[in-house]
Amino acid sequence: MTDTRPQGRADDAAPVQPARQAEVYNALYGGKDHLGPDHDLAAEIRRIFPGAPQAARANQEFLRRAVRHLADAGIYQFVDLGAGYPAEPHLDTVAEPGARFAYVDRNPTVCCHLRALCRGDGVVTIEHDLRDIDAVLDDPELRAVIKPRVPTAVIMGAVWHFMTDAEVTHLIGRLRKRLAHGSHLVFSVGRRDGLLEEKVAAAVKVYTEHVSPVVLRTRQEILQLLTGCALISPGLVKTYAWRPDDPDDITRAVNDDGTPHLYAGVARIVPVPRLGVGLLPEER
Ligand SMILES: C[S@@+](CC[C@H](N)C(=O)[O-])C[C@H]1O[C@@H](n2cnc3c(N)ncnc32)[C@H](O)[C@@H]1O
């Protein structure tokens, strides 16, 4: 006999969406572009690291200072890989006037928001996996605003910890080959040194189980990824200490022990010389 009762229960009718990187981060810094599971995950991370929201906001402030610094130095092309939801002031407006800006993310909802809210002349958003960096740089929409022979700043805020060492090394190697002389890399990375080991382990476990694998690195491990990149002053430091607008920010942040501030830096990308111009040892 056929069972004519309605199948399933009310509570499994609507599948619960898994928490996602961009949305959990958005919930952490106090944005509004996230759902219940993202909010719950962010709350769990805050329980482990109560200073996580400050660390996220200090990261955004670092990115703005770095973009302003490079814009003041004459760079006007920017590619933001793993851009995340737009947070005001948007980075393309920090780099004005006349800046060309390409936002890149693999999260389609993030890209919708970026397209809707970051719409200046010379600003585009493309949906890509940044690990396929050649496909990103060859995308016709990006090529319409980012010219290969012009020095470019590539921004990678809070994204390397979602990548393996091999993926970061490959990406930097391709940037060295493809970008014009004078190009720069702006990056920030989740760290594990200087924090209680058991807290780091708990945060990695909860994030890996509910969102995605995450690799937190020591300062030394991050420095080792920077082959072919020349850090500009002040080098690899915590986000708040990178050319702060207010020197008191450093004192306040240092006193705020246990806050999982990210490591951050800005580096000049040293191009790989072309054949015949002189080969680096690794190319021979
Ligand atoms: C933690 S958020 C950081 C947002 C912003 N960059 C910042 O620092 O404020 C990481 C972002 O990187 C994106 N992302 C992570 N891995 C990616 C990949 N392989 N390709 C493209 N986007 C990626 C996520 O979708 C998310 O929007």
mmCIF file of C-alpha atoms and ligand atoms in Angstrom:
data_model
loop_
_atom_site.group_PDB
_atom_site.id
_atom_site.type_symbol
_atom_site.label_atom_id
_atom_site.label_comp_id
_atom_site.label_asym_id
_atom_site.label_seq_id
_atom_site.Cartn_x
_atom_site.Cartn_y
_atom_site.Cartn_z
ATOM 1 C CA MET A 1 0.000 0.000 0.000
ATOM 2 C CA THR A 2 1.273 3.438 -0.891
ATOM 3 C CA ASP A 3 2.151 5.723 2.003
ATOM 4 C CA THR A 4 0.203 8.962 1.372
ATOM 5 C CA ARG A 5 1.401 10.802 4.469
ATOM 6 C CA PRO A 6 3.450 13.959 3.794
ATOM 7 C CA GLN A 7 7.135 13.044 3.624
ATOM 8 C CA GLY A 8 9.650 14.657 5.977
ATOM 9 C CA ARG A 9 9.154 16.893 8.985
ATOM 10 C CA ALA A 10 8.736 20.644 9.157
ATOM 11 C CA ASP A 11 12.237 21.082 10.573
ATOM 12 C CA ASP A 12 13.996 19.304 7.694
ATOM 13 C CA ALA A 13 11.990 21.072 4.975
ATOM 14 C CA ALA A 14 14.422 24.014 4.788
ATOM 15 C CA PRO A 15 18.024 22.793 4.594
ATOM 16 C CA VAL A 16 20.350 24.683 6.916
ATOM 17 C CA GLN A 17 23.033 26.460 4.922
ATOM 18 C CA PRO A 18 26.548 25.719 6.051
ATOM 19 C CA ALA A 19 28.478 28.683 7.414
ATOM 20 C CA ARG A 20 30.831 30.291 4.903
ATOM 21 C CA GLN A 21 34.136 32.171 5.088
ATOM 22 C CA ALA A 22 32.913 35.593 3.917
ATOM 23 C CA GLU A 23 29.746 35.469 6.021
ATOM 24 C CA VAL A 24 31.443 34.325 9.247
ATOM 25 C CA TYR A 25 33.999 37.112 8.833
ATOM 26 C CA ASN A 26 31.160 39.554 8.162
ATOM 27 C CA ALA A 27 29.402 38.407 11.356
ATOM 28 C CA LEU A 28 32.679 38.774 13.278
ATOM 29 C CA TYR A 29 33.304 42.403 12.364
ATOM 30 C CA GLY A 30 29.674 43.396 12.907
ATOM 31 C CA GLY A 31 28.370 43.466 9.303
ATOM 32 C CA LYS A 32 24.825 42.522 8.313
ATOM 33 C CA ASP A 33 25.464 40.117 5.426
ATOM 34 C CA HIS A 34 25.228 36.746 7.134
ATOM 35 C CA LEU A 35 22.728 34.114 8.237
ATOM 36 C CA GLY A 36 22.068 32.225 11.463
ATOM 37 C CA PRO A 37 24.760 29.522 11.059
ATOM 38 C CA ASP A 38 27.398 32.162 10.263
ATOM 39 C CA HIS A 39 26.354 34.184 13.303
ATOM 40 C CA ASP A 40 26.542 31.082 15.524
ATOM 41 C CA LEU A 41 29.999 30.212 14.235
ATOM 42 C CA ALA A 42 31.211 33.776 14.800
ATOM 43 C CA ALA A 43 29.822 33.600 18.351
ATOM 44 C CA GLU A 44 31.744 30.370 18.935
ATOM 45 C CA ILE A 45 34.957 31.965 17.673
ATOM 46 C CA ARG A 46 34.330 35.012 19.892
ATOM 47 C CA ARG A 47 33.920 32.667 22.850
ATOM 48 C CA ILE A 48 37.420 31.307 22.156
ATOM 49 C CA PHE A 49 38.948 34.670 21.168
ATOM 50 C CA PRO A 50 36.867 37.563 22.569
ATOM 51 C CA GLY A 51 39.127 39.986 20.649
ATOM 52 C CA ALA A 52 38.335 38.439 17.224
ATOM 53 C CA PRO A 53 36.013 41.327 16.173
ATOM 54 C CA GLN A 54 38.735 43.903 16.968
ATOM 55 C CA ALA A 55 41.236 41.812 14.988
ATOM 56 C CA ALA A 56 38.871 41.743 11.973
ATOM 57 C CA ARG A 57 38.316 45.510 12.115
ATOM 58 C CA ALA A 58 42.051 46.197 12.586
ATOM 59 C CA ASN A 59 42.625 44.077 9.473
ATOM 60 C CA GLN A 60 40.202 46.209 7.440
ATOM 61 C CA GLU A 61 41.882 49.383 8.704
ATOM 62 C CA PHE A 62 45.281 47.986 7.693
ATOM 63 C CA LEU A 63 44.029 47.325 4.153
ATOM 64 C CA ARG A 64 42.762 50.910 3.858
ATOM 65 C CA ARG A 65 46.063 52.377 5.108
ATOM 66 C CA ALA A 66 48.051 50.150 2.741
ATOM 67 C CA VAL A 67 45.898 51.112 -0.271
ATOM 68 C CA ARG A 68 46.152 54.805 0.644
ATOM 69 C CA HIS A 69 49.921 54.486 1.002
ATOM 70 C CA LEU A 70 50.314 52.845 -2.411
ATOM 71 C CA ALA A 71 47.901 55.298 -4.063
ATOM 72 C CA ASP A 72 49.947 58.181 -2.598
ATOM 73 C CA ALA A 73 53.041 56.509 -4.055
ATOM 74 C CA GLY A 74 51.447 56.644 -7.530
ATOM 75 C CA ILE A 75 49.892 53.194 -7.931
ATOM 76 C CA TYR A 76 46.438 53.399 -9.485
ATOM 77 C CA GLN A 77 45.650 49.774 -10.434
ATOM 78 C CA PHE A 78 44.435 47.404 -7.713
ATOM 79 C CA VAL A 79 43.288 43.757 -7.788
ATOM 80 C CA ASP A 80 41.623 42.623 -4.554
ATOM 81 C CA LEU A 81 41.757 38.801 -4.404
ATOM 82 C CA GLY A 82 39.274 37.359 -1.886
ATOM 83 C CA ALA A 83 37.667 40.759 -1.466
ATOM 84 C CA GLY A 84 34.780 39.732 0.818
ATOM 85 C CA TYR A 85 31.611 41.761 1.408
ATOM 86 C CA PRO A 86 32.081 45.484 0.833
ATOM 87 C CA ALA A 87 32.722 47.343 4.101
ATOM 88 C CA GLU A 88 32.682 51.135 4.161
ATOM 89 C CA PRO A 89 34.716 52.983 3.161
ATOM 90 C CA HIS A 90 35.203 50.671 0.177
ATOM 91 C CA LEU A 91 38.799 50.177 -0.873
ATOM 92 C CA ASP A 92 38.201 51.573 -4.383
ATOM 93 C CA THR A 93 37.062 54.861 -2.831
ATOM 94 C CA VAL A 94 40.158 54.946 -0.600
ATOM 95 C CA ALA A 95 42.324 54.690 -3.729
ATOM 96 C CA GLU A 96 40.530 57.486 -5.600
ATOM 97 C CA PRO A 97 40.733 59.612 -7.647
ATOM 98 C CA GLY A 98 40.983 57.775 -10.938
ATOM 99 C CA ALA A 99 41.948 54.400 -9.500
ATOM 100 C CA ARG A 100 41.173 51.218 -11.399
ATOM 101 C CA PHE A 101 39.952 48.469 -9.184
ATOM 102 C CA ALA A 102 39.124 44.776 -9.760
ATOM 103 C CA TYR A 103 37.417 42.898 -6.938
ATOM 104 C CA VAL A 104 37.682 39.102 -7.105
ATOM 105 C CA ASP A 105 35.878 36.512 -4.987
ATOM 106 C CA ARG A 106 34.580 32.998 -5.540
ATOM 107 C CA ASN A 107 31.481 33.554 -3.421
ATOM 108 C CA PRO A 108 28.634 34.559 -5.804
ATOM 109 C CA THR A 109 26.662 36.420 -3.129
ATOM 110 C CA VAL A 110 29.753 38.463 -2.227
ATOM 111 C CA CYS A 111 30.192 39.300 -5.921
ATOM 112 C CA CYS A 112 26.540 40.446 -6.198
ATOM 113 C CA HIS A 113 27.062 42.831 -3.287
ATOM 114 C CA LEU A 114 30.341 44.140 -4.687
ATOM 115 C CA ARG A 115 28.744 44.731 -8.110
ATOM 116 C CA ALA A 116 25.814 46.550 -6.551
ATOM 117 C CA LEU A 117 27.801 48.731 -4.151
ATOM 118 C CA CYS A 118 31.208 49.329 -5.747
ATOM 119 C CA ARG A 119 30.344 50.890 -9.069
ATOM 120 C CA GLY A 120 32.765 53.687 -9.791
ATOM 121 C CA ASP A 121 34.315 54.242 -13.216
ATOM 122 C CA GLY A 122 37.068 51.698 -13.706
ATOM 123 C CA VAL A 123 35.749 49.392 -10.941
ATOM 124 C CA VAL A 124 34.788 45.785 -11.782
ATOM 125 C CA THR A 125 33.936 42.629 -9.862
ATOM 126 C CA ILE A 126 34.691 39.164 -11.223
ATOM 127 C CA GLU A 127 33.768 35.784 -9.774
ATOM 128 C CA HIS A 128 36.781 33.454 -9.754
ATOM 129 C CA ASP A 129 38.796 31.083 -7.639
ATOM 130 C CA LEU A 130 41.897 33.179 -6.987
ATOM 131 C CA ARG A 131 44.083 30.059 -6.964
ATOM 132 C CA ASP A 132 43.706 29.984 -10.742
ATOM 133 C CA ILE A 133 45.487 33.307 -10.917
ATOM 134 C CA ASP A 134 46.188 33.110 -14.655
ATOM 135 C CA ALA A 135 42.452 32.787 -15.365
ATOM 136 C CA VAL A 136 41.854 35.790 -13.081
ATOM 137 C CA LEU A 137 44.475 37.950 -14.814
ATOM 138 C CA ASP A 138 43.233 36.877 -18.269
ATOM 139 C CA ASP A 139 39.557 37.567 -17.543
ATOM 140 C CA PRO A 140 38.338 40.046 -20.202
ATOM 141 C CA GLU A 141 36.377 42.081 -17.626
ATOM 142 C CA LEU A 142 39.496 42.510 -15.500
ATOM 143 C CA ARG A 143 41.635 43.220 -18.564
ATOM 144 C CA ALA A 144 39.261 46.049 -19.469
ATOM 145 C CA VAL A 145 40.458 48.023 -16.438
ATOM 146 C CA ILE A 146 43.777 46.464 -15.313
ATOM 147 C CA LYS A 147 46.534 46.934 -17.858
ATOM 148 C CA PRO A 148 49.362 44.364 -17.773
ATOM 149 C CA ARG A 149 52.170 46.855 -18.346
ATOM 150 C CA VAL A 150 51.111 49.181 -15.520
ATOM 151 C CA PRO A 151 52.306 48.611 -11.916
ATOM 152 C CA THR A 152 49.514 46.928 -9.969
ATOM 153 C CA ALA A 153 48.829 46.361 -6.278
ATOM 154 C CA VAL A 154 47.450 42.895 -5.541
ATOM 155 C CA ILE A 155 45.549 42.813 -2.249
ATOM 156 C CA MET A 156 45.080 39.554 -0.353
ATOM 157 C CA GLY A 157 43.449 40.365 2.974
ATOM 158 C CA ALA A 158 42.803 37.493 5.376
ATOM 159 C CA VAL A 159 42.901 34.872 2.649
ATOM 160 C CA TRP A 160 46.245 33.028 2.754
ATOM 161 C CA HIS A 161 45.063 31.061 5.776
ATOM 162 C CA PHE A 162 42.580 29.379 3.426
ATOM 163 C CA MET A 163 45.439 28.322 1.150
ATOM 164 C CA THR A 164 48.234 25.774 1.436
ATOM 165 C CA ASP A 165 51.891 26.878 1.306
ATOM 166 C CA ALA A 166 52.125 25.413 -2.209
ATOM 167 C CA GLU A 167 49.122 27.457 -3.386
ATOM 168 C CA VAL A 168 50.516 30.718 -1.971
ATOM 169 C CA THR A 169 53.959 30.013 -3.460
ATOM 170 C CA HIS A 170 52.464 29.231 -6.873
ATOM 171 C CA LEU A 171 50.391 32.412 -6.799
ATOM 172 C CA ILE A 172 53.339 34.643 -5.871
ATOM 173 C CA GLY A 173 55.445 32.977 -8.561
ATOM 174 C CA ARG A 174 52.827 33.758 -11.206
ATOM 175 C CA LEU A 175 52.494 37.370 -10.029
ATOM 176 C CA ARG A 176 56.275 37.744 -10.345
ATOM 177 C CA LYS A 177 56.059 36.525 -13.921
ATOM 178 C CA ARG A 178 52.966 38.408 -15.017
ATOM 179 C CA LEU A 179 52.908 41.791 -13.291
ATOM 180 C CA ALA A 180 54.734 44.915 -14.371
ATOM 181 C CA HIS A 181 57.835 46.208 -12.616
ATOM 182 C CA GLY A 182 56.812 48.307 -9.584
ATOM 183 C CA SER A 183 53.858 46.066 -8.646
ATOM 184 C CA HIS A 184 53.130 45.393 -4.977
ATOM 185 C CA LEU A 185 51.486 42.791 -2.779
ATOM 186 C CA VAL A 186 49.342 43.781 0.221
ATOM 187 C CA PHE A 187 48.545 40.843 2.485
ATOM 188 C CA SER A 188 47.342 39.850 5.942
ATOM 189 C CA VAL A 189 47.386 36.356 7.409
ATOM 190 C CA GLY A 190 45.963 34.557 10.441
ATOM 191 C CA ARG A 191 48.666 33.688 12.951
ATOM 192 C CA ARG A 192 49.210 31.121 15.662
ATOM 193 C CA ASP A 193 52.318 32.382 17.471
ATOM 194 C CA GLY A 194 51.872 34.504 20.600
ATOM 195 C CA LEU A 195 48.449 32.944 21.256
ATOM 196 C CA LEU A 196 47.544 30.153 23.656
ATOM 197 C CA GLU A 197 48.018 26.842 21.852
ATOM 198 C CA GLU A 198 44.793 25.330 23.143
ATOM 199 C CA LYS A 199 42.788 28.336 21.945
ATOM 200 C CA VAL A 200 44.385 28.173 18.514
ATOM 201 C CA ALA A 201 43.614 24.442 18.329
ATOM 202 C CA ALA A 202 39.998 25.019 19.419
ATOM 203 C CA ALA A 203 39.469 27.799 16.848
ATOM 204 C CA VAL A 204 41.016 25.760 14.020
ATOM 205 C CA LYS A 205 38.871 22.746 14.962
ATOM 206 C CA VAL A 206 35.575 24.634 15.032
ATOM 207 C CA TYR A 207 36.360 26.496 11.802
ATOM 208 C CA THR A 208 37.525 23.386 9.963
ATOM 209 C CA GLU A 209 34.494 21.386 11.055
ATOM 210 C CA HIS A 210 31.915 24.016 10.113
ATOM 211 C CA VAL A 211 33.407 26.260 7.414
ATOM 212 C CA SER A 212 36.628 25.137 5.722
ATOM 213 C CA PRO A 213 40.183 24.061 6.507
ATOM 214 C CA VAL A 214 42.283 26.915 7.884
ATOM 215 C CA VAL A 215 46.072 27.144 8.294
ATOM 216 C CA LEU A 216 47.322 29.556 10.957
ATOM 217 C CA ARG A 217 51.036 30.345 10.575
ATOM 218 C CA THR A 218 53.914 31.736 12.602
ATOM 219 C CA ARG A 219 55.707 34.921 11.564
ATOM 220 C CA GLN A 220 58.649 32.809 10.374
ATOM 221 C CA GLU A 221 56.413 30.549 8.286
ATOM 222 C CA ILE A 222 54.862 33.587 6.593
ATOM 223 C CA LEU A 223 58.283 35.109 5.858
ATOM 224 C CA GLN A 224 59.272 31.859 4.143
ATOM 225 C CA LEU A 225 56.383 32.237 1.704
ATOM 226 C CA LEU A 226 57.650 35.611 0.509
ATOM 227 C CA THR A 227 60.242 34.488 -2.038
ATOM 228 C CA GLY A 228 60.677 37.249 -4.596
ATOM 229 C CA CYS A 229 58.908 39.850 -2.478
ATOM 230 C CA ALA A 230 60.746 42.754 -0.835
ATOM 231 C CA LEU A 231 58.826 43.926 2.249
ATOM 232 C CA ILE A 232 58.644 47.670 2.642
ATOM 233 C CA SER A 233 58.954 49.318 6.073
ATOM 234 C CA PRO A 234 57.891 48.379 8.728
ATOM 235 C CA GLY A 235 58.087 44.793 7.400
ATOM 236 C CA LEU A 236 55.897 41.944 8.594
ATOM 237 C CA VAL A 237 54.030 43.196 11.677
ATOM 238 C CA LYS A 238 50.628 42.860 13.258
ATOM 239 C CA THR A 239 47.950 44.780 11.339
ATOM 240 C CA TYR A 240 47.603 47.622 13.863
ATOM 241 C CA ALA A 241 51.364 48.279 13.768
ATOM 242 C CA TRP A 242 51.554 48.805 9.991
ATOM 243 C CA ARG A 243 52.014 52.577 9.628
ATOM 244 C CA PRO A 244 49.226 53.433 12.115
ATOM 245 C CA ASP A 245 47.482 56.791 11.713
ATOM 246 C CA ASP A 246 47.664 57.222 15.478
ATOM 247 C CA PRO A 247 50.814 55.857 17.206
ATOM 248 C CA ASP A 248 48.694 55.271 20.340
ATOM 249 C CA ASP A 249 46.954 52.475 18.381
ATOM 250 C CA ILE A 250 50.096 50.402 18.886
ATOM 251 C CA THR A 251 50.132 50.853 22.673
ATOM 252 C CA ARG A 252 46.438 50.088 22.919
ATOM 253 C CA ALA A 253 46.690 46.980 20.766
ATOM 254 C CA VAL A 254 49.838 45.632 22.468
ATOM 255 C CA ASN A 255 48.089 45.957 25.818
ATOM 256 C CA ASP A 256 45.185 44.011 24.404
ATOM 257 C CA ASP A 257 46.980 40.679 24.882
ATOM 258 C CA GLY A 258 45.388 37.561 23.417
ATOM 259 C CA THR A 259 43.615 39.370 20.568
ATOM 260 C CA PRO A 260 44.249 37.303 17.417
ATOM 261 C CA HIS A 261 45.522 40.218 15.315
ATOM 262 C CA LEU A 262 46.692 39.103 11.874
ATOM 263 C CA TYR A 263 50.204 39.543 10.525
ATOM 264 C CA ALA A 264 50.361 42.038 7.698
ATOM 265 C CA GLY A 265 52.774 43.460 5.194
ATOM 266 C CA VAL A 266 53.239 45.304 1.931
ATOM 267 C CA ALA A 267 55.932 44.044 -0.410
ATOM 268 C CA ARG A 268 57.338 45.036 -3.746
ATOM 269 C CA ILE A 269 56.989 42.097 -6.134
ATOM 270 C CA VAL A 270 60.377 41.420 -7.688
ATOM 271 C CA PRO A 271 59.751 40.378 -11.301
ATOM 272 C CA VAL A 272 61.360 37.201 -12.583
ATOM 273 C CA PRO A 273 63.853 38.423 -15.229
ATOM 274 C CA ARG A 274 63.069 37.352 -18.758
ATOM 275 C CA LEU A 275 65.364 34.964 -20.633
ATOM 276 C CA GLY A 276 68.492 36.704 -21.828
ATOM 277 C CA VAL A 277 68.137 39.558 -19.344
ATOM 278 C CA GLY A 278 69.764 37.538 -16.543
ATOM 279 C CA LEU A 279 68.383 34.491 -14.793
ATOM 280 C CA LEU A 280 67.722 34.081 -11.089
ATOM 281 C CA PRO A 281 69.307 30.913 -9.604
ATOM 282 C CA GLU A 282 65.879 29.239 -9.254
ATOM 283 C CA GLU A 283 65.272 29.711 -12.990
ATOM 284 C CA ARG A 284 68.495 28.207 -14.229
HETATM 285 C C1 LIG B 1 37.988 36.447 5.638
HETATM 286 S S1 LIG B 1 37.346 37.097 4.141
HETATM 287 C C2 LIG B 1 38.437 38.490 3.909
HETATM 288 C C3 LIG B 1 37.783 39.646 3.197
HETATM 289 C C4 LIG B 1 38.706 40.845 2.921
HETATM 290 N N1 LIG B 1 39.772 40.463 2.015
HETATM 291 C C5 LIG B 1 39.302 41.405 4.188
HETATM 292 O O1 LIG B 1 40.463 41.112 4.503
HETATM 293 O O2 LIG B 1 38.631 42.184 4.876
HETATM 294 C C6 LIG B 1 38.028 35.940 2.943
HETATM 295 C C7 LIG B 1 37.398 36.086 1.570
HETATM 296 O O3 LIG B 1 38.194 35.348 0.653
HETATM 297 C C8 LIG B 1 37.336 34.632 -0.223
HETATM 298 N N2 LIG B 1 38.102 33.467 -0.698
HETATM 299 C C9 LIG B 1 38.667 32.488 0.050
HETATM 300 N N3 LIG B 1 39.289 31.596 -0.741
HETATM 301 C C10 LIG B 1 39.102 32.029 -2.025
HETATM 302 C C11 LIG B 1 39.493 31.531 -3.290
HETATM 303 N N4 LIG B 1 40.210 30.414 -3.406
HETATM 304 N N5 LIG B 1 39.141 32.228 -4.392
HETATM 305 C C12 LIG B 1 38.410 33.362 -4.291
HETATM 306 N N6 LIG B 1 37.992 33.883 -3.120
HETATM 307 C C13 LIG B 1 38.344 33.223 -1.994
HETATM 308 C C14 LIG B 1 36.138 34.276 0.616
HETATM 309 O O4 LIG B 1 35.000 34.008 -0.189
HETATM 310 C C15 LIG B 1 35.988 35.539 1.461
HETATM 311 O O5 LIG B 1 35.154 36.480 0.831
#
